[in-house]
């Protein structure tokens, strides 16, 4: 009999299993696929996620990035560096395989690849649901799941033939959502496109939808050559989810299963990594409610930021104005970056800041 069965060997499950094992709990980590497995993602790990990973004794050779650049629909640009530390762009299929391996090498942890969870087979004191946005536990217990009012979908892929900034993640706003461009391994570029569902281009394939979107962006004129896709275009949706509870009876949720901020904040993987220690400490001491409180605190900045960015991105004129304000007031952009990486709080914004952000 195991002390904990962790269902899902993505970022959240592998890091949580490792932390539980290091605290002496006997853990089974189940993953229904075999790594490396594909995963739609913008692949940007924010500096606090990188620091969190390193503080757990984990390291991964991603592509370092020092900040963000926002480009509004009419081409207004603002850029800023992260307040401290570097972010990293990680190829998900390799990153997740690395974390699963790290869990497998941890005392007290046994890993089970290609093993979907079966309630009749797996018994334990704790069940940790780390099975992503569409967690099966949402249906099995009352977690008070709330889907977002705005239905958004995402596509992600890797390409050659697109010139991207090799030091910054670029976020280009357009009429139906945003495009994320980031430097990836071997000189390739990561492309992630997020859309309101009703704004998804009416092309017959996901490749053509991505090409259509890139070619329609004024800011990319002259930068889109003959694009070659180096990985399949993966889709996900609806994006974002919030839960009224994170623990019910013997089940505790982590990662996207515990609620996913809209990926517009690039926070999902960092939140999954940073929640692993509070979860493991809470289960080791038999107090899941302690985890719930800390996880909500960790997620609060991303919840605020995603609401604000989505509001600005819905109206192009507003996005132009707000990005113009960020360019004009670097200290305001620096505060927002601080909020994004957990170094500042929403309470640090003054009334003047809020007016500039059109709130
Ligand atoms: C388009 C897009 C762009 C994004 N961009 C970013 C970004 O730039 N930065 C960022 O930090 N985050 C981003 N995110 C969010 C990020 O991908 C998630 O927050 C992160 O993957 C959550 O990790 P997880 O381990 O909780 O879930 P997942 O990565 O989904 O892992 C869940 C695992 O559970 C397994 N599983 C499912 N069911 C079972 C079962 N029954 N039995 C066993 N195993 C099971 C699955 O196979 C999977 O491996 C983005 C997401 C999308 C969709």
PDB file of N, CA and C in Angstrom, residues 38-44 89-93 154-160 162 164 179-185 187-195 205-214 227-236:
ATOM      1  N   UNK A  38       3.871  14.656 -26.402  1.00  0.00           N
ATOM      2  CA  UNK A  38       3.627  16.050 -26.793  1.00  0.00           C
ATOM      3  C   UNK A  38       2.701  16.757 -25.806  1.00  0.00           C
ATOM      4  N   UNK A  39       2.836  18.077 -25.683  1.00  0.00           N
ATOM      5  CA  UNK A  39       1.982  18.847 -24.769  1.00  0.00           C
ATOM      6  C   UNK A  39       1.858  20.260 -25.321  1.00  0.00           C
ATOM      7  N   UNK A  40       0.641  20.727 -25.619  1.00  0.00           N
ATOM      8  CA  UNK A  40       0.509  22.111 -26.098  1.00  0.00           C
ATOM      9  C   UNK A  40       0.894  23.092 -24.998  1.00  0.00           C
ATOM     10  N   UNK A  41       1.783  24.024 -25.317  1.00  0.00           N
ATOM     11  CA  UNK A  41       2.250  24.965 -24.278  1.00  0.00           C
ATOM     12  C   UNK A  41       3.030  26.095 -24.926  1.00  0.00           C
ATOM     13  N   UNK A  42       3.039  27.252 -24.266  1.00  0.00           N
ATOM     14  CA  UNK A  42       3.867  28.382 -24.708  1.00  0.00           C
ATOM     15  C   UNK A  42       5.309  28.229 -24.234  1.00  0.00           C
ATOM     16  N   UNK A  43       5.574  27.279 -23.330  1.00  0.00           N
ATOM     17  CA  UNK A  43       6.919  26.834 -22.935  1.00  0.00           C
ATOM     18  C   UNK A  43       7.774  27.879 -22.228  1.00  0.00           C
ATOM     19  N   UNK A  44       7.162  29.001 -21.794  1.00  0.00           N
ATOM     20  CA  UNK A  44       7.935  30.019 -21.074  1.00  0.00           C
ATOM     21  C   UNK A  44       7.851  29.768 -19.570  1.00  0.00           C
ATOM     22  N   UNK A  89      12.956  29.175 -21.682  1.00  0.00           N
ATOM     23  CA  UNK A  89      12.003  28.531 -22.590  1.00  0.00           C
ATOM     24  C   UNK A  89      12.367  27.047 -22.619  1.00  0.00           C
ATOM     25  N   UNK A  90      11.385  26.207 -22.305  1.00  0.00           N
ATOM     26  CA  UNK A  90      11.674  24.765 -22.151  1.00  0.00           C
ATOM     27  C   UNK A  90      10.866  23.956 -23.158  1.00  0.00           C
ATOM     28  N   UNK A  91      11.516  23.063 -23.870  1.00  0.00           N
ATOM     29  CA  UNK A  91      10.777  22.166 -24.781  1.00  0.00           C
ATOM     30  C   UNK A  91      10.012  21.183 -23.916  1.00  0.00           C
ATOM     31  N   UNK A  92       8.673  21.254 -23.956  1.00  0.00           N
ATOM     32  CA  UNK A  92       7.884  20.499 -22.988  1.00  0.00           C
ATOM     33  C   UNK A  92       8.126  18.998 -23.043  1.00  0.00           C
ATOM     34  N   UNK A  93       8.276  18.461 -24.251  1.00  0.00           N
ATOM     35  CA  UNK A  93       8.406  16.999 -24.277  1.00  0.00           C
ATOM     36  C   UNK A  93       9.685  16.570 -23.549  1.00  0.00           C
ATOM     37  N   UNK A 154      -6.102  27.456 -27.604  1.00  0.00           N
ATOM     38  CA  UNK A 154      -4.691  27.714 -27.895  1.00  0.00           C
ATOM     39  C   UNK A 154      -4.126  26.710 -28.876  1.00  0.00           C
ATOM     40  N   UNK A 155      -3.168  27.178 -29.685  1.00  0.00           N
ATOM     41  CA  UNK A 155      -2.415  26.296 -30.588  1.00  0.00           C
ATOM     42  C   UNK A 155      -0.939  26.537 -30.315  1.00  0.00           C
ATOM     43  N   UNK A 156      -0.134  25.493 -30.349  1.00  0.00           N
ATOM     44  CA  UNK A 156       1.309  25.727 -30.181  1.00  0.00           C
ATOM     45  C   UNK A 156       2.104  24.777 -31.062  1.00  0.00           C
ATOM     46  N   UNK A 157       3.300  25.260 -31.453  1.00  0.00           N
ATOM     47  CA  UNK A 157       4.141  24.493 -32.364  1.00  0.00           C
ATOM     48  C   UNK A 157       5.565  25.057 -32.351  1.00  0.00           C
ATOM     49  N   UNK A 158       6.450  24.463 -33.139  1.00  0.00           N
ATOM     50  CA  UNK A 158       7.807  24.990 -33.317  1.00  0.00           C
ATOM     51  C   UNK A 158       8.065  25.137 -34.808  1.00  0.00           C
ATOM     52  N   UNK A 159       8.807  26.201 -35.150  1.00  0.00           N
ATOM     53  CA  UNK A 159       9.033  26.454 -36.580  1.00  0.00           C
ATOM     54  C   UNK A 159      10.475  26.868 -36.849  1.00  0.00           C
ATOM     55  N   UNK A 160      10.857  26.739 -38.099  1.00  0.00           N
ATOM     56  CA  UNK A 160      12.058  27.380 -38.632  1.00  0.00           C
ATOM     57  C   UNK A 160      11.587  28.411 -39.653  1.00  0.00           C
ATOM     58  N   UNK A 162      11.313  31.762 -39.101  1.00  0.00           N
ATOM     59  CA  UNK A 162      10.672  32.945 -38.507  1.00  0.00           C
ATOM     60  C   UNK A 162      11.715  33.610 -37.614  1.00  0.00           C
ATOM     61  N   UNK A 164      12.909  35.544 -34.631  1.00  0.00           N
ATOM     62  CA  UNK A 164      12.387  35.982 -33.327  1.00  0.00           C
ATOM     63  C   UNK A 164      13.524  36.553 -32.490  1.00  0.00           C
ATOM     64  N   UNK A 179      -0.372  36.312 -29.938  1.00  0.00           N
ATOM     65  CA  UNK A 179       0.613  35.351 -30.436  1.00  0.00           C
ATOM     66  C   UNK A 179       1.854  35.477 -29.552  1.00  0.00           C
ATOM     67  N   UNK A 180       2.413  34.344 -29.156  1.00  0.00           N
ATOM     68  CA  UNK A 180       3.627  34.316 -28.335  1.00  0.00           C
ATOM     69  C   UNK A 180       4.741  33.749 -29.180  1.00  0.00           C
ATOM     70  N   UNK A 181       5.858  34.468 -29.233  1.00  0.00           N
ATOM     71  CA  UNK A 181       7.021  33.983 -29.970  1.00  0.00           C
ATOM     72  C   UNK A 181       8.195  33.911 -29.011  1.00  0.00           C
ATOM     73  N   UNK A 182       8.924  32.808 -29.054  1.00  0.00           N
ATOM     74  CA  UNK A 182      10.054  32.676 -28.132  1.00  0.00           C
ATOM     75  C   UNK A 182      11.149  31.869 -28.799  1.00  0.00           C
ATOM     76  N   UNK A 183      12.395  32.138 -28.387  1.00  0.00           N
ATOM     77  CA  UNK A 183      13.498  31.339 -28.940  1.00  0.00           C
ATOM     78  C   UNK A 183      13.423  29.930 -28.385  1.00  0.00           C
ATOM     79  N   UNK A 184      13.645  28.945 -29.235  1.00  0.00           N
ATOM     80  CA  UNK A 184      13.603  27.564 -28.773  1.00  0.00           C
ATOM     81  C   UNK A 184      14.916  26.869 -29.123  1.00  0.00           C
ATOM     82  N   UNK A 185      14.998  25.573 -28.805  1.00  0.00           N
ATOM     83  CA  UNK A 185      16.246  24.833 -29.026  1.00  0.00           C
ATOM     84  C   UNK A 185      16.637  24.809 -30.510  1.00  0.00           C
ATOM     85  N   UNK A 187      17.965  26.778 -32.617  1.00  0.00           N
ATOM     86  CA  UNK A 187      17.650  27.905 -33.492  1.00  0.00           C
ATOM     87  C   UNK A 187      16.210  27.954 -33.943  1.00  0.00           C
ATOM     88  N   UNK A 188      15.359  27.080 -33.417  1.00  0.00           N
ATOM     89  CA  UNK A 188      13.945  27.109 -33.808  1.00  0.00           C
ATOM     90  C   UNK A 188      13.198  28.168 -32.995  1.00  0.00           C
ATOM     91  N   UNK A 189      11.932  28.401 -33.358  1.00  0.00           N
ATOM     92  CA  UNK A 189      11.106  29.346 -32.595  1.00  0.00           C
ATOM     93  C   UNK A 189       9.858  28.632 -32.105  1.00  0.00           C
ATOM     94  N   UNK A 190       9.482  28.968 -30.879  1.00  0.00           N
ATOM     95  CA  UNK A 190       8.203  28.489 -30.341  1.00  0.00           C
ATOM     96  C   UNK A 190       7.133  29.472 -30.796  1.00  0.00           C
ATOM     97  N   UNK A 191       6.027  28.964 -31.301  1.00  0.00           N
ATOM     98  CA  UNK A 191       4.893  29.820 -31.667  1.00  0.00           C
ATOM     99  C   UNK A 191       3.665  29.304 -30.926  1.00  0.00           C
ATOM    100  N   UNK A 192       3.047  30.168 -30.124  1.00  0.00           N
ATOM    101  CA  UNK A 192       1.779  29.789 -29.484  1.00  0.00           C
ATOM    102  C   UNK A 192       0.760  30.867 -29.817  1.00  0.00           C
ATOM    103  N   UNK A 193      -0.404  30.460 -30.283  1.00  0.00           N
ATOM    104  CA  UNK A 193      -1.460  31.419 -30.651  1.00  0.00           C
ATOM    105  C   UNK A 193      -2.659  31.155 -29.747  1.00  0.00           C
ATOM    106  N   UNK A 194      -3.119  32.174 -29.047  1.00  0.00           N
ATOM    107  CA  UNK A 194      -4.323  32.048 -28.228  1.00  0.00           C
ATOM    108  C   UNK A 194      -5.429  32.882 -28.884  1.00  0.00           C
ATOM    109  N   UNK A 195      -6.637  32.321 -28.902  1.00  0.00           N
ATOM    110  CA  UNK A 195      -7.754  32.990 -29.587  1.00  0.00           C
ATOM    111  C   UNK A 195      -9.015  32.910 -28.742  1.00  0.00           C
ATOM    112  N   UNK A 205      -6.927  23.491 -41.455  1.00  0.00           N
ATOM    113  CA  UNK A 205      -6.004  22.771 -40.555  1.00  0.00           C
ATOM    114  C   UNK A 205      -5.389  23.755 -39.563  1.00  0.00           C
ATOM    115  N   UNK A 206      -4.855  23.187 -38.475  1.00  0.00           N
ATOM    116  CA  UNK A 206      -4.203  24.036 -37.470  1.00  0.00           C
ATOM    117  C   UNK A 206      -2.956  24.721 -38.027  1.00  0.00           C
ATOM    118  N   UNK A 207      -2.198  24.022 -38.916  1.00  0.00           N
ATOM    119  CA  UNK A 207      -1.021  24.645 -39.539  1.00  0.00           C
ATOM    120  C   UNK A 207      -1.440  25.906 -40.294  1.00  0.00           C
ATOM    121  N   UNK A 208      -2.517  25.786 -41.076  1.00  0.00           N
ATOM    122  CA  UNK A 208      -2.964  26.940 -41.870  1.00  0.00           C
ATOM    123  C   UNK A 208      -3.496  28.053 -40.962  1.00  0.00           C
ATOM    124  N   UNK A 209      -4.098  27.686 -39.835  1.00  0.00           N
ATOM    125  CA  UNK A 209      -4.580  28.712 -38.888  1.00  0.00           C
ATOM    126  C   UNK A 209      -3.402  29.506 -38.336  1.00  0.00           C
ATOM    127  N   UNK A 210      -2.318  28.792 -37.967  1.00  0.00           N
ATOM    128  CA  UNK A 210      -1.139  29.479 -37.422  1.00  0.00           C
ATOM    129  C   UNK A 210      -0.522  30.377 -38.496  1.00  0.00           C
ATOM    130  N   UNK A 211      -0.364  29.839 -39.729  1.00  0.00           N
ATOM    131  CA  UNK A 211       0.231  30.640 -40.805  1.00  0.00           C
ATOM    132  C   UNK A 211      -0.603  31.875 -41.095  1.00  0.00           C
ATOM    133  N   UNK A 212      -1.922  31.675 -41.134  1.00  0.00           N
ATOM    134  CA  UNK A 212      -2.829  32.794 -41.395  1.00  0.00           C
ATOM    135  C   UNK A 212      -2.623  33.888 -40.337  1.00  0.00           C
ATOM    136  N   UNK A 213      -2.533  33.474 -39.089  1.00  0.00           N
ATOM    137  CA  UNK A 213      -2.399  34.449 -37.996  1.00  0.00           C
ATOM    138  C   UNK A 213      -1.058  35.178 -38.093  1.00  0.00           C
ATOM    139  N   UNK A 214       0.033  34.424 -38.316  1.00  0.00           N
ATOM    140  CA  UNK A 214       1.351  35.076 -38.379  1.00  0.00           C
ATOM    141  C   UNK A 214       1.398  36.070 -39.541  1.00  0.00           C
ATOM    142  N   UNK A 227       8.089  29.431 -43.787  1.00  0.00           N
ATOM    143  CA  UNK A 227       8.046  28.765 -42.485  1.00  0.00           C
ATOM    144  C   UNK A 227       7.946  27.253 -42.646  1.00  0.00           C
ATOM    145  N   UNK A 228       8.795  26.542 -41.895  1.00  0.00           N
ATOM    146  CA  UNK A 228       8.679  25.072 -41.862  1.00  0.00           C
ATOM    147  C   UNK A 228       8.324  24.670 -40.435  1.00  0.00           C
ATOM    148  N   UNK A 229       7.242  23.902 -40.305  1.00  0.00           N
ATOM    149  CA  UNK A 229       6.865  23.412 -38.973  1.00  0.00           C
ATOM    150  C   UNK A 229       7.785  22.250 -38.623  1.00  0.00           C
ATOM    151  N   UNK A 230       8.381  22.294 -37.435  1.00  0.00           N
ATOM    152  CA  UNK A 230       9.279  21.201 -37.033  1.00  0.00           C
ATOM    153  C   UNK A 230       8.603  20.253 -36.038  1.00  0.00           C
ATOM    154  N   UNK A 231       7.455  20.676 -35.476  1.00  0.00           N
ATOM    155  CA  UNK A 231       6.655  19.775 -34.630  1.00  0.00           C
ATOM    156  C   UNK A 231       5.183  19.981 -35.014  1.00  0.00           C
ATOM    157  N   UNK A 232       4.324  19.001 -34.756  1.00  0.00           N
ATOM    158  CA  UNK A 232       2.911  19.182 -35.092  1.00  0.00           C
ATOM    159  C   UNK A 232       2.302  20.355 -34.316  1.00  0.00           C
ATOM    160  N   UNK A 233       1.278  20.971 -34.905  1.00  0.00           N
ATOM    161  CA  UNK A 233       0.559  22.031 -34.183  1.00  0.00           C
ATOM    162  C   UNK A 233      -0.429  21.346 -33.235  1.00  0.00           C
ATOM    163  N   UNK A 234      -0.272  21.620 -31.929  1.00  0.00           N
ATOM    164  CA  UNK A 234      -1.130  20.981 -30.926  1.00  0.00           C
ATOM    165  C   UNK A 234      -2.171  21.985 -30.447  1.00  0.00           C
ATOM    166  N   UNK A 235      -3.354  21.507 -30.165  1.00  0.00           N
ATOM    167  CA  UNK A 235      -4.426  22.407 -29.733  1.00  0.00           C
ATOM    168  C   UNK A 235      -4.888  22.095 -28.327  1.00  0.00           C
ATOM    169  N   UNK A 236      -5.418  23.121 -27.639  1.00  0.00           N
ATOM    170  CA  UNK A 236      -5.974  22.920 -26.285  1.00  0.00           C
ATOM    171  C   UNK A 236      -7.115  23.902 -26.072  1.00  0.00           C
TER     172      UNK A 236
END
